[in-house]
mmCIF file of C-alpha atoms and ligand atoms in Angstrom:
data_model
loop_
_atom_site.group_PDB
_atom_site.id
_atom_site.type_symbol
_atom_site.label_atom_id
_atom_site.label_comp_id
_atom_site.label_asym_id
_atom_site.label_seq_id
_atom_site.Cartn_x
_atom_site.Cartn_y
_atom_site.Cartn_z
ATOM 1 C CA MET J 10 20.710 33.125 -9.513
ATOM 2 C CA GLU J 11 24.183 32.622 -11.072
ATOM 3 C CA LYS J 12 26.191 35.775 -12.003
ATOM 4 C CA ILE J 13 28.852 35.034 -14.532
ATOM 5 C CA LEU J 14 32.075 36.730 -15.568
ATOM 6 C CA VAL J 15 33.540 36.131 -18.975
ATOM 7 C CA ILE J 16 37.167 37.075 -19.264
ATOM 8 C CA GLY J 17 38.332 37.415 -22.966
ATOM 9 C CA CYS J 18 34.844 38.141 -24.405
ATOM 10 C CA ALA J 19 36.116 39.891 -27.509
ATOM 11 C CA GLY J 20 37.835 36.755 -28.942
ATOM 12 C CA GLN J 21 36.864 33.935 -31.258
ATOM 13 C CA ILE J 22 35.157 31.913 -28.542
ATOM 14 C CA GLY J 23 34.130 34.706 -26.114
ATOM 15 C CA SER J 24 32.240 36.634 -28.781
ATOM 16 C CA GLU J 25 29.858 33.636 -29.294
ATOM 17 C CA LEU J 26 29.885 32.090 -25.810
ATOM 18 C CA THR J 27 28.994 35.383 -24.079
ATOM 19 C CA ILE J 28 25.843 35.653 -26.292
ATOM 20 C CA GLU J 29 24.849 32.099 -25.438
ATOM 21 C CA LEU J 30 25.435 32.530 -21.714
ATOM 22 C CA ARG J 31 23.231 35.644 -21.815
ATOM 23 C CA LYS J 32 20.480 33.756 -23.505
ATOM 24 C CA LEU J 33 20.658 31.157 -20.742
ATOM 25 C CA TYR J 34 21.209 33.286 -17.589
ATOM 26 C CA GLY J 35 19.730 36.658 -18.616
ATOM 27 C CA ASP J 36 21.550 39.562 -20.174
ATOM 28 C CA SER J 37 22.294 41.429 -16.958
ATOM 29 C CA ASN J 38 23.801 38.337 -15.280
ATOM 30 C CA VAL J 39 26.691 37.838 -17.601
ATOM 31 C CA VAL J 40 29.491 40.552 -17.162
ATOM 32 C CA ALA J 41 31.638 40.538 -20.292
ATOM 33 C CA THR J 42 35.220 41.723 -19.990
ATOM 34 C CA ASP J 43 38.251 42.047 -22.246
ATOM 35 C CA ILE J 44 41.497 43.960 -22.433
ATOM 36 C CA LYS J 45 40.257 45.467 -25.605
ATOM 37 C CA PRO J 46 36.781 46.675 -26.875
ATOM 38 C CA ALA J 47 34.301 44.111 -28.024
ATOM 39 C CA ASP J 48 31.468 44.034 -30.685
ATOM 40 C CA LYS J 49 28.424 46.250 -30.075
ATOM 41 C CA GLU J 50 26.322 43.094 -29.598
ATOM 42 C CA ILE J 51 28.299 42.298 -26.450
ATOM 43 C CA THR J 52 28.951 45.874 -25.131
ATOM 44 C CA GLU J 53 25.354 46.943 -25.661
ATOM 45 C CA GLY J 54 23.689 43.543 -24.928
ATOM 46 C CA GLY J 55 24.563 43.454 -21.178
ATOM 47 C CA PRO J 56 27.312 44.614 -18.838
ATOM 48 C CA PHE J 57 30.781 45.114 -20.358
ATOM 49 C CA GLU J 58 34.086 46.264 -18.693
ATOM 50 C CA ILE J 59 37.558 46.724 -20.022
ATOM 51 C CA LEU J 60 39.656 44.527 -17.717
ATOM 52 C CA ASP J 61 43.195 43.148 -17.739
ATOM 53 C CA VAL J 62 43.060 39.762 -16.146
ATOM 54 C CA LEU J 63 46.655 40.218 -14.933
ATOM 55 C CA ASP J 64 45.512 43.200 -12.822
ATOM 56 C CA THR J 65 44.598 41.243 -9.682
ATOM 57 C CA HIS J 66 43.188 44.186 -7.794
ATOM 58 C CA ARG J 67 40.737 45.235 -10.587
ATOM 59 C CA LEU J 68 39.853 41.524 -11.091
ATOM 60 C CA PHE J 69 38.893 41.128 -7.431
ATOM 61 C CA GLY J 70 36.988 44.371 -7.665
ATOM 62 C CA THR J 71 35.048 43.359 -10.718
ATOM 63 C CA VAL J 72 34.110 39.957 -9.179
ATOM 64 C CA SER J 73 33.157 41.445 -5.798
ATOM 65 C CA ARG J 74 31.216 44.401 -7.109
ATOM 66 C CA ASN J 75 29.217 42.245 -9.480
ATOM 67 C CA LYS J 76 28.623 39.536 -7.037
ATOM 68 C CA ILE J 77 30.177 36.960 -9.468
ATOM 69 C CA THR J 78 29.441 33.254 -8.864
ATOM 70 C CA GLN J 79 31.087 31.700 -11.928
ATOM 71 C CA ILE J 80 34.014 32.673 -14.240
ATOM 72 C CA TYR J 81 34.664 31.669 -17.764
ATOM 73 C CA HIS J 82 38.399 32.458 -18.340
ATOM 74 C CA LEU J 83 39.189 32.614 -22.044
ATOM 75 C CA ALA J 84 42.120 34.965 -22.246
ATOM 76 C CA ALA J 85 45.278 33.479 -23.598
ATOM 77 C CA ILE J 86 47.946 33.767 -26.152
ATOM 78 C CA LEU J 87 47.420 30.940 -28.744
ATOM 79 C CA SER J 88 50.051 28.575 -30.190
ATOM 80 C CA GLY J 89 51.375 30.490 -33.324
ATOM 81 C CA ASN J 90 51.567 33.928 -31.476
ATOM 82 C CA ALA J 91 53.013 32.292 -28.387
ATOM 83 C CA GLU J 92 56.035 30.867 -30.228
ATOM 84 C CA LYS J 93 56.953 34.478 -31.280
ATOM 85 C CA LYS J 94 57.025 35.734 -27.726
ATOM 86 C CA PRO J 95 57.469 32.625 -25.496
ATOM 87 C CA ILE J 96 58.281 34.248 -22.144
ATOM 88 C CA ALA J 97 55.559 36.955 -22.427
ATOM 89 C CA SER J 98 52.941 34.311 -23.438
ATOM 90 C CA TRP J 99 53.867 32.025 -20.645
ATOM 91 C CA HIS J 100 53.416 34.933 -18.235
ATOM 92 C CA ILE J 101 49.958 35.837 -19.655
ATOM 93 C CA ASN J 102 48.670 32.210 -19.856
ATOM 94 C CA MET J 103 49.891 31.184 -16.370
ATOM 95 C CA GLU J 104 49.550 34.368 -14.258
ATOM 96 C CA SER J 105 45.945 34.878 -15.564
ATOM 97 C CA LEU J 106 44.981 31.426 -14.627
ATOM 98 C CA LEU J 107 46.662 31.505 -11.190
ATOM 99 C CA ASN J 108 44.825 34.874 -10.637
ATOM 100 C CA VAL J 109 41.431 33.320 -11.452
ATOM 101 C CA LEU J 110 42.119 30.178 -9.420
ATOM 102 C CA GLU J 111 43.322 32.086 -6.255
ATOM 103 C CA LEU J 112 40.302 34.366 -6.523
ATOM 104 C CA SER J 113 37.883 31.516 -6.916
ATOM 105 C CA ARG J 114 39.354 29.742 -3.902
ATOM 106 C CA GLU J 115 39.232 32.928 -1.760
ATOM 107 C CA LEU J 116 35.930 34.138 -2.747
ATOM 108 C CA ASN J 117 34.470 30.559 -2.836
ATOM 109 C CA LEU J 118 32.963 30.803 -6.278
ATOM 110 C CA ASN J 119 30.551 28.012 -7.532
ATOM 111 C CA LYS J 120 32.320 27.171 -10.738
ATOM 112 C CA VAL J 121 35.146 28.023 -13.198
ATOM 113 C CA PHE J 122 35.618 27.227 -16.806
ATOM 114 C CA TRP J 123 39.100 27.265 -18.237
ATOM 115 C CA PRO J 124 39.879 25.875 -21.711
ATOM 116 C CA SER J 125 42.821 23.584 -22.535
ATOM 117 C CA SER J 126 43.843 22.433 -26.031
ATOM 118 C CA ILE J 127 45.055 19.607 -28.087
ATOM 119 C CA ALA J 128 48.382 21.376 -27.744
ATOM 120 C CA VAL J 129 48.905 19.641 -24.479
ATOM 121 C CA PHE J 130 49.918 16.594 -26.581
ATOM 122 C CA GLY J 131 53.288 16.407 -28.227
ATOM 123 C CA PRO J 132 55.383 14.438 -30.715
ATOM 124 C CA THR J 133 55.596 11.345 -28.374
ATOM 125 C CA THR J 134 51.813 11.079 -27.945
ATOM 126 C CA PRO J 135 49.956 8.487 -30.126
ATOM 127 C CA ARG J 136 48.670 10.699 -32.887
ATOM 128 C CA VAL J 137 45.594 8.737 -34.047
ATOM 129 C CA ASN J 138 42.480 8.542 -31.822
ATOM 130 C CA THR J 139 44.585 10.049 -28.964
ATOM 131 C CA PRO J 140 43.354 8.694 -25.582
ATOM 132 C CA GLN J 141 42.136 10.785 -22.625
ATOM 133 C CA PHE J 142 45.062 9.528 -20.600
ATOM 134 C CA THR J 143 48.350 9.197 -22.428
ATOM 135 C CA VAL J 144 51.898 10.406 -22.875
ATOM 136 C CA MET J 145 51.989 14.292 -22.739
ATOM 137 C CA GLU J 146 55.293 16.031 -23.711
ATOM 138 C CA PRO J 147 54.314 19.196 -25.657
ATOM 139 C CA SER J 148 56.913 20.976 -27.541
ATOM 140 C CA THR J 149 55.291 24.433 -27.809
ATOM 141 C CA VAL J 150 55.243 27.202 -25.153
ATOM 142 C CA TYR J 151 51.508 27.300 -25.588
ATOM 143 C CA GLY J 152 51.217 23.548 -25.027
ATOM 144 C CA ILE J 153 53.366 23.651 -21.993
ATOM 145 C CA SER J 154 51.340 26.418 -20.450
ATOM 146 C CA LYS J 155 48.116 24.391 -21.163
ATOM 147 C CA LEU J 156 49.595 21.172 -19.650
ATOM 148 C CA ALA J 157 50.814 23.204 -16.532
ATOM 149 C CA GLY J 158 47.303 24.861 -16.388
ATOM 150 C CA GLU J 159 45.718 21.460 -16.406
ATOM 151 C CA ARG J 160 47.781 20.343 -13.436
ATOM 152 C CA TRP J 161 46.898 23.593 -11.556
ATOM 153 C CA LEU J 162 43.158 22.777 -12.196
ATOM 154 C CA GLU J 163 43.438 19.402 -10.651
ATOM 155 C CA TYR J 164 45.439 20.747 -7.785
ATOM 156 C CA TYR J 165 42.854 23.399 -6.895
ATOM 157 C CA TYR J 166 40.084 20.906 -7.166
ATOM 158 C CA GLN J 167 41.853 18.191 -5.036
ATOM 159 C CA LYS J 168 43.307 20.720 -2.447
ATOM 160 C CA TYR J 169 40.674 23.294 -2.242
ATOM 161 C CA GLY J 170 37.583 21.889 -3.695
ATOM 162 C CA VAL J 171 37.326 24.601 -6.425
ATOM 163 C CA ASP J 172 34.992 23.255 -9.025
ATOM 164 C CA ILE J 173 36.749 23.881 -12.276
ATOM 165 C CA ARG J 174 35.800 22.335 -15.535
ATOM 166 C CA SER J 175 37.731 22.182 -18.723
ATOM 167 C CA LEU J 176 37.766 20.939 -22.275
ATOM 168 C CA ARG J 177 40.742 20.293 -24.561
ATOM 169 C CA TYR J 178 39.325 22.126 -27.542
ATOM 170 C CA PRO J 179 40.503 21.091 -30.930
ATOM 171 C CA GLY J 180 40.963 23.781 -33.604
ATOM 172 C CA LEU J 181 37.711 25.890 -33.643
ATOM 173 C CA ILE J 182 36.102 26.984 -36.829
ATOM 174 C CA SER J 183 33.698 29.911 -36.800
ATOM 175 C CA HIS J 184 32.491 32.898 -38.884
ATOM 176 C CA LYS J 185 31.641 35.636 -36.275
ATOM 177 C CA THR J 186 35.136 36.632 -35.121
ATOM 178 C CA GLU J 187 38.372 35.725 -36.919
ATOM 179 C CA ALA J 188 40.700 33.200 -35.250
ATOM 180 C CA GLY J 189 43.351 34.543 -32.594
ATOM 181 C CA GLY J 190 46.770 33.545 -33.846
ATOM 182 C CA GLY J 191 46.695 29.695 -33.670
ATOM 183 C CA THR J 192 48.059 26.800 -35.782
ATOM 184 C CA THR J 193 44.545 25.666 -36.849
ATOM 185 C CA ASP J 194 43.580 29.165 -38.035
ATOM 186 C CA TYR J 195 44.032 28.223 -41.772
ATOM 187 C CA ALA J 196 40.650 26.367 -41.483
ATOM 188 C CA VAL J 197 38.968 29.641 -40.742
ATOM 189 C CA GLU J 198 41.084 32.035 -42.996
ATOM 190 C CA ILE J 199 40.496 29.811 -46.013
ATOM 191 C CA PHE J 200 36.850 30.725 -46.174
ATOM 192 C CA TYR J 201 37.509 34.393 -46.077
ATOM 193 C CA GLU J 202 40.029 34.093 -48.891
ATOM 194 C CA ALA J 203 37.748 31.619 -50.836
ATOM 195 C CA ILE J 204 34.911 34.194 -50.859
ATOM 196 C CA ARG J 205 37.067 37.337 -51.259
ATOM 197 C CA GLU J 206 40.019 36.239 -53.558
ATOM 198 C CA LYS J 207 38.923 32.745 -54.867
ATOM 199 C CA LYS J 208 42.573 31.659 -53.779
ATOM 200 C CA TYR J 209 44.556 30.899 -50.648
ATOM 201 C CA GLU J 210 48.088 30.327 -49.658
ATOM 202 C CA CYS J 211 47.988 27.709 -46.787
ATOM 203 C CA PHE J 212 50.618 27.774 -44.007
ATOM 204 C CA LEU J 213 50.292 23.947 -43.503
ATOM 205 C CA SER J 214 51.027 21.224 -46.162
ATOM 206 C CA GLU J 215 48.212 19.526 -47.882
ATOM 207 C CA GLN J 216 48.156 16.333 -45.818
ATOM 208 C CA THR J 217 48.295 17.701 -42.472
ATOM 209 C CA TYR J 218 45.365 16.188 -40.579
ATOM 210 C CA LEU J 219 44.200 18.003 -37.458
ATOM 211 C CA PRO J 220 41.205 17.640 -35.225
ATOM 212 C CA MET J 221 38.689 20.562 -35.587
ATOM 213 C CA GLN J 222 35.323 21.501 -34.205
ATOM 214 C CA PHE J 223 32.679 23.855 -35.436
ATOM 215 C CA MET J 224 31.948 26.578 -32.985
ATOM 216 C CA ASP J 225 28.267 25.739 -32.329
ATOM 217 C CA ASP J 226 29.290 22.290 -31.193
ATOM 218 C CA ALA J 227 32.091 23.805 -29.096
ATOM 219 C CA ILE J 228 29.706 26.162 -27.334
ATOM 220 C CA LYS J 229 27.199 23.421 -26.827
ATOM 221 C CA ALA J 230 29.970 21.274 -25.247
ATOM 222 C CA THR J 231 31.205 24.065 -22.967
ATOM 223 C CA ILE J 232 27.707 24.744 -21.609
ATOM 224 C CA ALA J 233 27.044 20.922 -21.202
ATOM 225 C CA VAL J 234 30.256 20.363 -19.120
ATOM 226 C CA MET J 235 29.469 23.336 -16.978
ATOM 227 C CA GLU J 236 25.854 22.386 -16.485
ATOM 228 C CA ALA J 237 26.673 18.729 -15.770
ATOM 229 C CA PRO J 238 26.100 17.567 -12.006
ATOM 230 C CA ALA J 239 29.544 17.445 -10.205
ATOM 231 C CA GLU J 240 29.296 13.767 -9.720
ATOM 232 C CA LYS J 241 29.337 13.258 -13.561
ATOM 233 C CA ILE J 242 32.693 15.144 -13.842
ATOM 234 C CA SER J 243 35.307 12.337 -13.513
ATOM 235 C CA VAL J 244 38.121 14.269 -15.162
ATOM 236 C CA ARG J 245 39.395 17.152 -13.116
ATOM 237 C CA SER J 246 42.230 18.092 -15.643
ATOM 238 C CA SER J 247 40.483 18.542 -18.967
ATOM 239 C CA TYR J 248 38.296 16.505 -21.284
ATOM 240 C CA ASN J 249 39.409 15.336 -24.710
ATOM 241 C CA VAL J 250 37.017 16.698 -27.338
ATOM 242 C CA ALA J 251 37.041 15.410 -30.965
ATOM 243 C CA GLY J 252 35.191 17.070 -33.767
ATOM 244 C CA ILE J 253 36.007 16.557 -37.302
ATOM 245 C CA SER J 254 39.606 15.541 -38.490
ATOM 246 C CA PHE J 255 40.502 16.655 -41.908
ATOM 247 C CA SER J 256 43.533 17.875 -43.989
ATOM 248 C CA PRO J 257 43.830 21.074 -45.987
ATOM 249 C CA GLU J 258 43.486 18.950 -49.162
ATOM 250 C CA GLU J 259 40.129 17.607 -47.929
ATOM 251 C CA ILE J 260 38.740 21.069 -46.908
ATOM 252 C CA VAL J 261 39.915 22.372 -50.444
ATOM 253 C CA ALA J 262 38.032 19.541 -52.139
ATOM 254 C CA GLU J 263 34.781 20.467 -50.314
ATOM 255 C CA ILE J 264 35.233 24.247 -51.028
ATOM 256 C CA LYS J 265 36.005 23.553 -54.727
ATOM 257 C CA LYS J 266 32.612 21.517 -54.971
ATOM 258 C CA ARG J 267 30.946 24.940 -54.160
ATOM 259 C CA ILE J 268 33.557 27.388 -55.723
ATOM 260 C CA PRO J 269 35.114 25.413 -58.670
ATOM 261 C CA GLU J 270 37.569 28.338 -59.497
ATOM 262 C CA PHE J 271 39.047 28.358 -56.009
ATOM 263 C CA GLU J 272 42.868 27.913 -56.179
ATOM 264 C CA ILE J 273 45.114 26.754 -53.384
ATOM 265 C CA THR J 274 48.926 26.938 -52.959
ATOM 266 C CA TYR J 275 50.914 25.465 -50.021
ATOM 267 C CA ASN J 276 53.735 27.325 -48.191
ATOM 268 C CA PRO J 277 54.193 25.701 -44.919
ATOM 269 C CA ASP J 278 55.835 27.976 -42.162
ATOM 270 C CA PHE J 279 56.872 27.404 -38.434
ATOM 271 C CA ARG J 280 53.283 26.211 -37.690
ATOM 272 C CA GLN J 281 53.841 23.049 -39.750
ATOM 273 C CA ALA J 282 56.085 21.672 -37.120
ATOM 274 C CA ILE J 283 53.619 22.534 -34.336
ATOM 275 C CA ALA J 284 50.783 20.790 -36.360
ATOM 276 C CA GLU J 285 52.962 17.742 -36.835
ATOM 277 C CA SER J 286 53.479 17.523 -32.993
ATOM 278 C CA TRP J 287 49.574 17.430 -32.365
ATOM 279 C CA PRO J 288 47.107 14.515 -32.701
ATOM 280 C CA GLN J 289 45.443 13.845 -35.884
ATOM 281 C CA SER J 290 42.328 12.627 -34.254
ATOM 282 C CA ILE J 291 40.978 12.334 -30.653
ATOM 283 C CA ASP J 292 39.162 9.764 -28.573
ATOM 284 C CA ASP J 293 36.614 11.709 -26.605
ATOM 285 C CA SER J 294 34.670 8.743 -25.323
ATOM 286 C CA VAL J 295 35.177 9.739 -21.712
ATOM 287 C CA ALA J 296 33.369 13.115 -22.352
ATOM 288 C CA ARG J 297 30.525 11.245 -24.119
ATOM 289 C CA GLU J 298 30.017 8.786 -21.327
ATOM 290 C CA ASP J 299 30.425 11.386 -18.395
ATOM 291 C CA TRP J 300 28.215 14.214 -19.544
ATOM 292 C CA GLY J 301 26.934 13.458 -23.066
ATOM 293 C CA LEU J 302 29.228 15.273 -25.440
ATOM 294 C CA ASN J 303 27.575 15.147 -28.836
ATOM 295 C CA ASN J 304 28.941 16.969 -31.978
ATOM 296 C CA THR J 305 26.489 17.615 -34.824
ATOM 297 C CA TYR J 306 28.631 19.114 -37.560
ATOM 298 C CA ASP J 307 30.493 17.064 -40.182
ATOM 299 C CA LEU J 308 32.964 18.513 -42.801
ATOM 300 C CA LYS J 309 30.164 19.108 -45.431
ATOM 301 C CA LYS J 310 27.827 20.852 -43.168
ATOM 302 C CA MET J 311 30.478 22.981 -41.615
ATOM 303 C CA VAL J 312 31.747 24.096 -45.171
ATOM 304 C CA ASP J 313 28.211 25.011 -46.218
ATOM 305 C CA VAL J 314 27.522 27.172 -43.218
ATOM 306 C CA MET J 315 31.011 28.669 -43.230
ATOM 307 C CA LEU J 316 30.725 29.705 -46.993
ATOM 308 C CA SER J 317 27.243 31.163 -46.722
ATOM 309 C CA GLU J 318 27.905 33.100 -43.423
ATOM 310 C CA VAL J 319 31.330 34.492 -44.559
ATOM 311 C CA ALA J 320 29.745 35.559 -47.919
ATOM 312 C CA LYS J 321 27.251 37.504 -46.115
ATOM 313 C CA LYS J 322 30.013 39.725 -44.513
ATOM 314 C CA PHE J 323 31.061 40.885 -48.062
ATOM 315 C CA ASP J 324 27.540 41.274 -49.573
HETATM 316 P P1 NAD C 9 41.318 34.765 -28.939
HETATM 317 O O1 NAD C 9 42.724 35.064 -29.114
HETATM 318 O O2 NAD C 9 40.393 34.922 -30.023
HETATM 319 O O3 NAD C 9 40.669 35.524 -27.713
HETATM 320 C C1 NAD C 9 41.308 35.786 -26.552
HETATM 321 C C2 NAD C 9 40.768 36.991 -25.994
HETATM 322 O O4 NAD C 9 41.456 37.268 -24.680
HETATM 323 C C3 NAD C 9 41.044 38.182 -26.923
HETATM 324 O O5 NAD C 9 39.847 38.967 -27.123
HETATM 325 C C4 NAD C 9 41.941 39.088 -26.007
HETATM 326 O O6 NAD C 9 41.830 40.564 -26.280
HETATM 327 C C5 NAD C 9 41.762 38.667 -24.641
HETATM 328 N N1 NAD C 9 42.839 38.903 -23.846
HETATM 329 C C6 NAD C 9 44.181 38.754 -24.040
HETATM 330 N N2 NAD C 9 44.968 39.039 -22.953
HETATM 331 C C7 NAD C 9 44.048 39.517 -22.111
HETATM 332 C C8 NAD C 9 44.361 40.095 -20.733
HETATM 333 N N3 NAD C 9 45.524 40.253 -20.241
HETATM 334 N N4 NAD C 9 43.117 40.355 -20.117
HETATM 335 C C9 NAD C 9 41.989 40.285 -20.616
HETATM 336 N N5 NAD C 9 41.651 39.774 -21.751
HETATM 337 C C10 NAD C 9 42.806 39.404 -22.563
HETATM 338 O O7 NAD C 9 41.293 33.311 -28.375
HETATM 339 P P2 NAD C 9 40.125 32.141 -28.461
HETATM 340 O O8 NAD C 9 40.307 31.396 -29.771
HETATM 341 O O9 NAD C 9 38.767 32.845 -28.157
HETATM 342 O O10 NAD C 9 40.435 31.236 -27.305
HETATM 343 C C11 NAD C 9 39.945 31.355 -26.016
HETATM 344 C C12 NAD C 9 40.631 30.223 -25.098
HETATM 345 O O11 NAD C 9 40.309 28.957 -25.659
HETATM 346 C C13 NAD C 9 42.108 30.331 -24.909
HETATM 347 O O12 NAD C 9 42.358 29.839 -23.729
HETATM 348 C C14 NAD C 9 42.560 29.354 -25.994
HETATM 349 O O13 NAD C 9 43.853 28.771 -25.585
HETATM 350 C C15 NAD C 9 41.513 28.272 -25.975
HETATM 351 N N6 NAD C 9 41.601 27.469 -27.062
HETATM 352 C C16 NAD C 9 41.030 27.964 -28.306
HETATM 353 C C17 NAD C 9 41.133 27.125 -29.438
HETATM 354 C C18 NAD C 9 40.650 27.811 -30.797
HETATM 355 O O14 NAD C 9 40.825 27.006 -31.801
HETATM 356 N N7 NAD C 9 40.092 28.961 -30.866
HETATM 357 C C19 NAD C 9 41.403 25.828 -29.467
HETATM 358 C C20 NAD C 9 41.912 25.412 -28.204
HETATM 359 C C21 NAD C 9 41.898 26.192 -27.114
HETATM 360 N N1 LIG C 10 43.398 26.484 -32.252
HETATM 361 C C1 LIG C 10 44.453 26.524 -31.227
HETATM 362 C C2 LIG C 10 45.749 26.806 -31.698
HETATM 363 O O1 LIG C 10 45.994 26.555 -32.851
HETATM 364 C C3 LIG C 10 44.542 25.150 -30.490
HETATM 365 O O2 LIG C 10 44.666 25.307 -29.148
HETATM 366 O O3 LIG C 10 46.553 27.473 -31.014
#
């Protein structure tokens, strides 16, 4: 029986992935951790510990005491927040990964999941249908940390045989937990403001195309790549994952069909330059061929679910 450690369980992905992993492996077999308290559903639904992933001693203790066999390491500082504190963010993003990799090597864990991002690409990358293997010159501290992280994953796999799997998530859209300081966060915030205020000031300009994915598809893809037989995993850095590509203008048009009085204004800030350095759409054919990546949400379906779920929070 696998025993799983989730690091960063209180975040946008962790708050949903932990629940799905518990359904799959049993509540008591998924130990959820974060540096901050999590929702009751997580803290009362199975084992939960406060853990700073940078505290190597405690991390080893938690893994040994719970006889952990797999780690999902989700703790990181995302693109927008990382630009405000570049050195501190580099430290958290890289040291935490190296802690997890070293521990996995020493304790011979079965598998590790660590997410990368579309932020590994940069202004010199082809922006449309970005291939799996291409030019990668990221211009953000977050992107540099994700690209360096991908190189470390491949190094630990080649040199020590640590079975680490990874997805380059696009911007993730969800309603359970608010987004954690990224450049794609507008596509989550817009639903809260559409329901609450019927207006939103967008920090990206109207025609800024970015690849996004609905959280249900992201969780499904994460579990699929982790469950795939090792011989199906041909990419040991990180897999491209495409979802739905759209611009603020297009998501606004969909919201207006459902809330005609919704008003949008545009006031691009420093995140505009980040967005313009990232792909507009992604070629994820390698993930589809290797282990059957299959997204099910399009823009319309995602907007329907987001509006109805966010509205329930304010009933
Ligand atoms: P988030 O910011 O919502 O959650 C991260 C969690 O990590 C938070 O709960 C935070 O408290 C925790 N954390 C921070 N420092 C910690 C530490 N020192 N020790 C323990 N926990 C700590 O982020 P998320 O959106 O859930 O992203 C999770 C991972 O997925 C990150 O690696 C991120 O780069 C990657 N990713 C996310 C997206 C997205 O759109 N959400 C896209 C691409 C990649
Ligand atoms: N959603 C993430 C961000 O904007 C992409 O990695 O930082």
